[in-house]
């Protein structure tokens, strides 16, 4: 069976949107997330079994390398390569001419735009990557499952950060048989959606530690 986790890490291609939304709200004070409420999905006994299976599969693999294709809210298509090693390490390098690089390590996510000479640093636990890079991946610890669909051979789960659901949502869509990730999308706080597709997956890849060296960061 194809392990679902092989496909999950490239979510970072869209996950930064959620991280950025949370960061912007903190800095600008433009949203009172504490006042937001989140309603968990009503799950049947069968639904709960599927959610448990997804969690189990997410935790089976620790490392992989893959290619991704991302389509943003304006229809722009971007490709890149992602490396992940759980717990806590990930690198996403977009293909030229994109100047973007994202590296997660040492409890932080560092986003580098070489064209603008800008570097953004966000605590990992303030982003959805904190969920995906955890020692144990959970769909209930710190996040709330707000929707679940199971139809036509597909499974879809929609997640928000429990403490601040207004930051946006993450939707994962899986094939039922074999259980494998089909697609995912990130909806940010402004209603912009990014979709990501995975291909050329190499699970269990031997990844050098230097792959996850963080870019130079601004002095505090």
Short mmCIF file of C-alpha atoms in Angstrom, two decimals:
data_model
loop_
_atom_site.label_atom_id
_atom_site.label_comp_id
_atom_site.label_asym_id
_atom_site.label_seq_id
_atom_site.Cartn_x
_atom_site.Cartn_y
_atom_site.Cartn_z
CA UNK A 1 0.00 0.00 0.00
CA UNK A 2 1.25 3.48 -0.81
CA UNK A 3 1.99 5.29 2.41
CA UNK A 4 0.01 8.49 2.65
CA UNK A 5 2.78 10.41 4.38
CA UNK A 6 4.91 10.23 1.24
CA UNK A 7 2.50 12.73 -0.23
CA UNK A 8 1.78 14.97 2.70
CA UNK A 9 4.94 16.98 3.18
CA UNK A 10 4.63 18.91 -0.08
CA UNK A 11 1.69 20.65 1.52
CA UNK A 12 4.28 23.18 2.56
CA UNK A 13 3.95 24.60 -0.94
CA UNK A 14 0.60 25.95 0.18
CA UNK A 15 0.90 25.78 3.94
CA UNK A 16 2.99 28.94 4.07
CA UNK A 17 -0.17 30.82 3.16
CA UNK A 18 -1.70 29.79 6.46
CA UNK A 19 1.52 30.58 8.31
CA UNK A 20 1.70 33.99 6.69
CA UNK A 21 -1.90 34.76 7.53
CA UNK A 22 -1.34 33.94 11.17
CA UNK A 23 1.86 35.97 11.29
CA UNK A 24 0.25 39.00 9.67
CA UNK A 25 -2.67 38.94 12.08
CA UNK A 26 -0.30 38.82 15.05
CA UNK A 27 1.78 41.72 13.80
CA UNK A 28 -1.06 43.95 12.67
CA UNK A 29 -3.61 43.03 15.31
CA UNK A 30 -6.21 43.00 12.55
CA UNK A 31 -8.13 39.96 13.72
CA UNK A 32 -9.40 38.78 17.07
CA UNK A 33 -8.89 35.05 16.60
CA UNK A 34 -9.73 34.37 20.22
CA UNK A 35 -13.28 35.41 19.44
CA UNK A 36 -13.52 32.91 16.60
CA UNK A 37 -15.36 29.67 17.14
CA UNK A 38 -14.84 26.38 15.38
CA UNK A 39 -17.40 23.62 14.94
CA UNK A 40 -15.99 20.09 14.62
CA UNK A 41 -17.49 17.79 12.03
CA UNK A 42 -20.06 15.24 13.18
CA UNK A 43 -18.42 11.91 12.42
CA UNK A 44 -20.15 8.57 12.19
CA UNK A 45 -18.48 5.47 13.59
CA UNK A 46 -17.32 4.58 10.05
CA UNK A 47 -15.93 8.09 9.54
CA UNK A 48 -13.91 7.83 12.73
CA UNK A 49 -12.40 4.57 11.52
CA UNK A 50 -11.25 6.27 8.30
CA UNK A 51 -9.78 9.22 10.20
CA UNK A 52 -7.87 6.81 12.44
CA UNK A 53 -6.55 4.98 9.36
CA UNK A 54 -5.38 8.24 7.83
CA UNK A 55 -3.54 9.17 11.03
CA UNK A 56 -1.93 5.74 11.13
CA UNK A 57 -0.72 6.00 7.56
CA UNK A 58 0.61 9.50 8.11
CA UNK A 59 2.89 8.15 10.81
CA UNK A 60 4.37 5.20 8.92
CA UNK A 61 7.08 6.96 6.91
CA UNK A 62 9.78 9.23 8.30
CA UNK A 63 11.64 10.50 5.21
CA UNK A 64 11.02 11.09 1.53
CA UNK A 65 11.85 13.21 -1.49
CA UNK A 66 9.32 14.20 -4.15
CA UNK A 67 8.48 16.60 -6.93
CA UNK A 68 5.50 18.94 -6.60
CA UNK A 69 3.33 21.06 -8.83
CA UNK A 70 1.51 24.03 -7.29
CA UNK A 71 -1.33 26.11 -8.73
CA UNK A 72 -2.10 29.31 -6.88
CA UNK A 73 -5.29 31.36 -6.63
CA UNK A 74 -4.45 33.21 -9.86
CA UNK A 75 -3.82 30.01 -11.79
CA UNK A 76 -0.04 30.35 -11.78
CA UNK A 77 1.73 26.98 -12.04
CA UNK A 78 4.98 26.39 -10.14
CA UNK A 79 7.09 23.25 -9.70
CA UNK A 80 9.72 22.30 -7.18
CA UNK A 81 11.33 19.61 -5.05
CA UNK A 82 10.58 18.77 -1.43
CA UNK A 83 12.60 16.81 1.12
CA UNK A 84 11.23 15.82 4.52
CA UNK A 85 12.61 14.08 7.57
CA UNK A 86 10.44 13.72 10.63
CA UNK A 87 10.51 14.96 13.22
CA UNK A 88 10.96 18.63 12.48
CA UNK A 89 12.88 18.94 9.19
CA UNK A 90 11.73 19.94 5.70
CA UNK A 91 13.06 21.78 2.66
CA UNK A 92 11.06 23.05 -0.33
CA UNK A 93 13.01 24.49 -3.25
CA UNK A 94 11.00 25.91 -6.13
CA UNK A 95 12.39 25.50 -9.64
CA UNK A 96 13.98 28.48 -11.43
CA UNK A 97 13.07 31.16 -12.21
CA UNK A 98 11.25 31.18 -8.86
CA UNK A 99 13.49 32.74 -6.17
CA UNK A 100 11.64 31.06 -3.28
CA UNK A 101 13.02 28.62 -0.71
CA UNK A 102 11.40 27.32 2.45
CA UNK A 103 13.29 25.39 5.14
CA UNK A 104 11.91 24.06 8.43
CA UNK A 105 14.33 23.06 11.19
CA UNK A 106 15.20 23.85 14.82
CA UNK A 107 11.59 24.67 15.65
CA UNK A 108 11.21 27.39 13.03
CA UNK A 109 10.14 27.88 9.41
CA UNK A 110 12.39 30.16 7.35
CA UNK A 111 11.07 31.51 4.04
CA UNK A 112 13.64 33.09 1.71
CA UNK A 113 12.94 35.24 -1.35
CA UNK A 114 16.34 35.80 -2.98
CA UNK A 115 14.94 38.17 -5.61
CA UNK A 116 13.61 40.59 -2.99
CA UNK A 117 16.44 39.76 -0.56
CA UNK A 118 13.83 39.10 2.13
CA UNK A 119 13.78 36.40 4.82
CA UNK A 120 10.76 35.62 7.00
CA UNK A 121 11.02 33.50 10.16
CA UNK A 122 7.94 31.97 11.80
CA UNK A 123 7.84 29.59 14.80
CA UNK A 124 7.03 26.12 13.52
CA UNK A 125 4.30 25.62 16.09
CA UNK A 126 2.47 28.61 14.59
CA UNK A 127 2.17 26.89 11.21
CA UNK A 128 0.49 23.72 9.93
CA UNK A 129 3.98 22.32 9.42
CA UNK A 130 4.08 21.84 13.17
CA UNK A 131 1.34 19.26 12.69
CA UNK A 132 2.99 17.46 9.78
CA UNK A 133 6.53 17.45 11.13
CA UNK A 134 5.64 16.30 14.63
CA UNK A 135 7.09 13.15 16.16
CA UNK A 136 3.54 11.85 16.06
CA UNK A 137 1.13 13.25 13.47
CA UNK A 138 -2.35 13.85 14.86
CA UNK A 139 -5.52 15.16 13.25
CA UNK A 140 -6.91 16.28 16.61
CA UNK A 141 -4.03 17.73 18.64
CA UNK A 142 -4.09 21.49 18.04
CA UNK A 143 -6.30 21.20 14.97
CA UNK A 144 -10.00 20.59 14.47
CA UNK A 145 -11.48 18.46 11.71
CA UNK A 146 -14.36 20.60 10.47
CA UNK A 147 -15.56 18.53 7.51
CA UNK A 148 -15.31 14.94 6.29
CA UNK A 149 -16.54 13.49 2.99
CA UNK A 150 -16.46 9.92 1.74
CA UNK A 151 -17.91 9.42 -1.70
CA UNK A 152 -17.07 8.07 -5.15
CA UNK A 153 -13.96 6.32 -3.87
CA UNK A 154 -12.51 9.50 -2.33
CA UNK A 155 -11.98 10.73 1.24
CA UNK A 156 -11.67 14.40 2.13
CA UNK A 157 -10.81 15.98 5.48
CA UNK A 158 -10.84 19.71 6.20
CA UNK A 159 -8.72 21.03 9.07
CA UNK A 160 -8.28 24.34 10.89
CA UNK A 161 -6.03 25.38 13.75
CA UNK A 162 -8.23 25.08 16.83
CA UNK A 163 -6.86 28.21 18.52
CA UNK A 164 -7.31 30.41 15.44
CA UNK A 165 -9.69 28.95 12.84
CA UNK A 166 -9.92 32.30 11.08
CA UNK A 167 -6.35 31.89 9.79
CA UNK A 168 -7.58 29.53 7.05
CA UNK A 169 -8.16 25.86 6.34
CA UNK A 170 -6.36 22.86 4.92
CA UNK A 171 -8.22 20.19 2.91
CA UNK A 172 -6.69 16.79 2.14
CA UNK A 173 -8.26 14.47 -0.45
CA UNK A 174 -7.33 10.78 -0.51
CA UNK A 175 -8.01 7.83 -2.75
CA UNK A 176 -9.89 5.21 -0.79
CA UNK A 177 -8.19 2.17 -2.36
CA UNK A 178 -5.31 2.05 -1.85
CA UNK A 179 -5.32 4.78 0.78
CA UNK A 180 -3.16 7.50 -0.80
CA UNK A 181 -3.19 11.26 -1.02
CA UNK A 182 -4.75 12.55 -4.25
CA UNK A 183 -4.62 16.33 -3.74
CA UNK A 184 -4.73 19.08 -1.16
CA UNK A 185 -5.69 22.71 -0.98
CA UNK A 186 -5.05 25.59 1.38
CA UNK A 187 -7.60 28.37 1.81
CA UNK A 188 -6.11 31.42 3.50
CA UNK A 189 -7.82 34.04 5.65
CA UNK A 190 -8.49 36.19 2.57
CA UNK A 191 -10.21 33.35 0.68
CA UNK A 192 -7.28 32.62 -1.66
CA UNK A 193 -6.85 28.94 -2.51
CA UNK A 194 -3.67 27.07 -3.45
CA UNK A 195 -3.72 23.50 -4.80
CA UNK A 196 -0.77 21.12 -4.84
CA UNK A 197 -0.08 17.86 -6.71
CA UNK A 198 2.64 15.30 -5.99
CA UNK A 199 4.69 13.16 -8.38
CA UNK A 200 7.98 11.20 -8.63
CA UNK A 201 7.95 10.19 -4.97
CA UNK A 202 11.00 8.54 -3.35
CA UNK A 203 10.01 7.28 0.12
CA UNK A 204 12.73 6.38 2.58
CA UNK A 205 15.25 8.56 0.74
CA UNK A 206 18.68 9.01 2.32
CA UNK A 207 18.77 12.78 2.87
CA UNK A 208 22.01 14.52 3.94
CA UNK A 209 21.67 16.58 7.11
CA UNK A 210 22.94 19.67 5.25
CA UNK A 211 19.76 19.64 3.17
CA UNK A 212 17.99 21.21 6.13
CA UNK A 213 20.52 23.94 6.91
CA UNK A 214 18.55 27.12 7.55
CA UNK A 215 19.11 30.20 5.35
CA UNK A 216 20.76 33.19 7.00
CA UNK A 217 18.20 34.99 9.18
CA UNK A 218 17.74 38.63 10.16
CA UNK A 219 19.35 39.62 13.43
CA UNK A 220 16.85 40.09 16.24
#
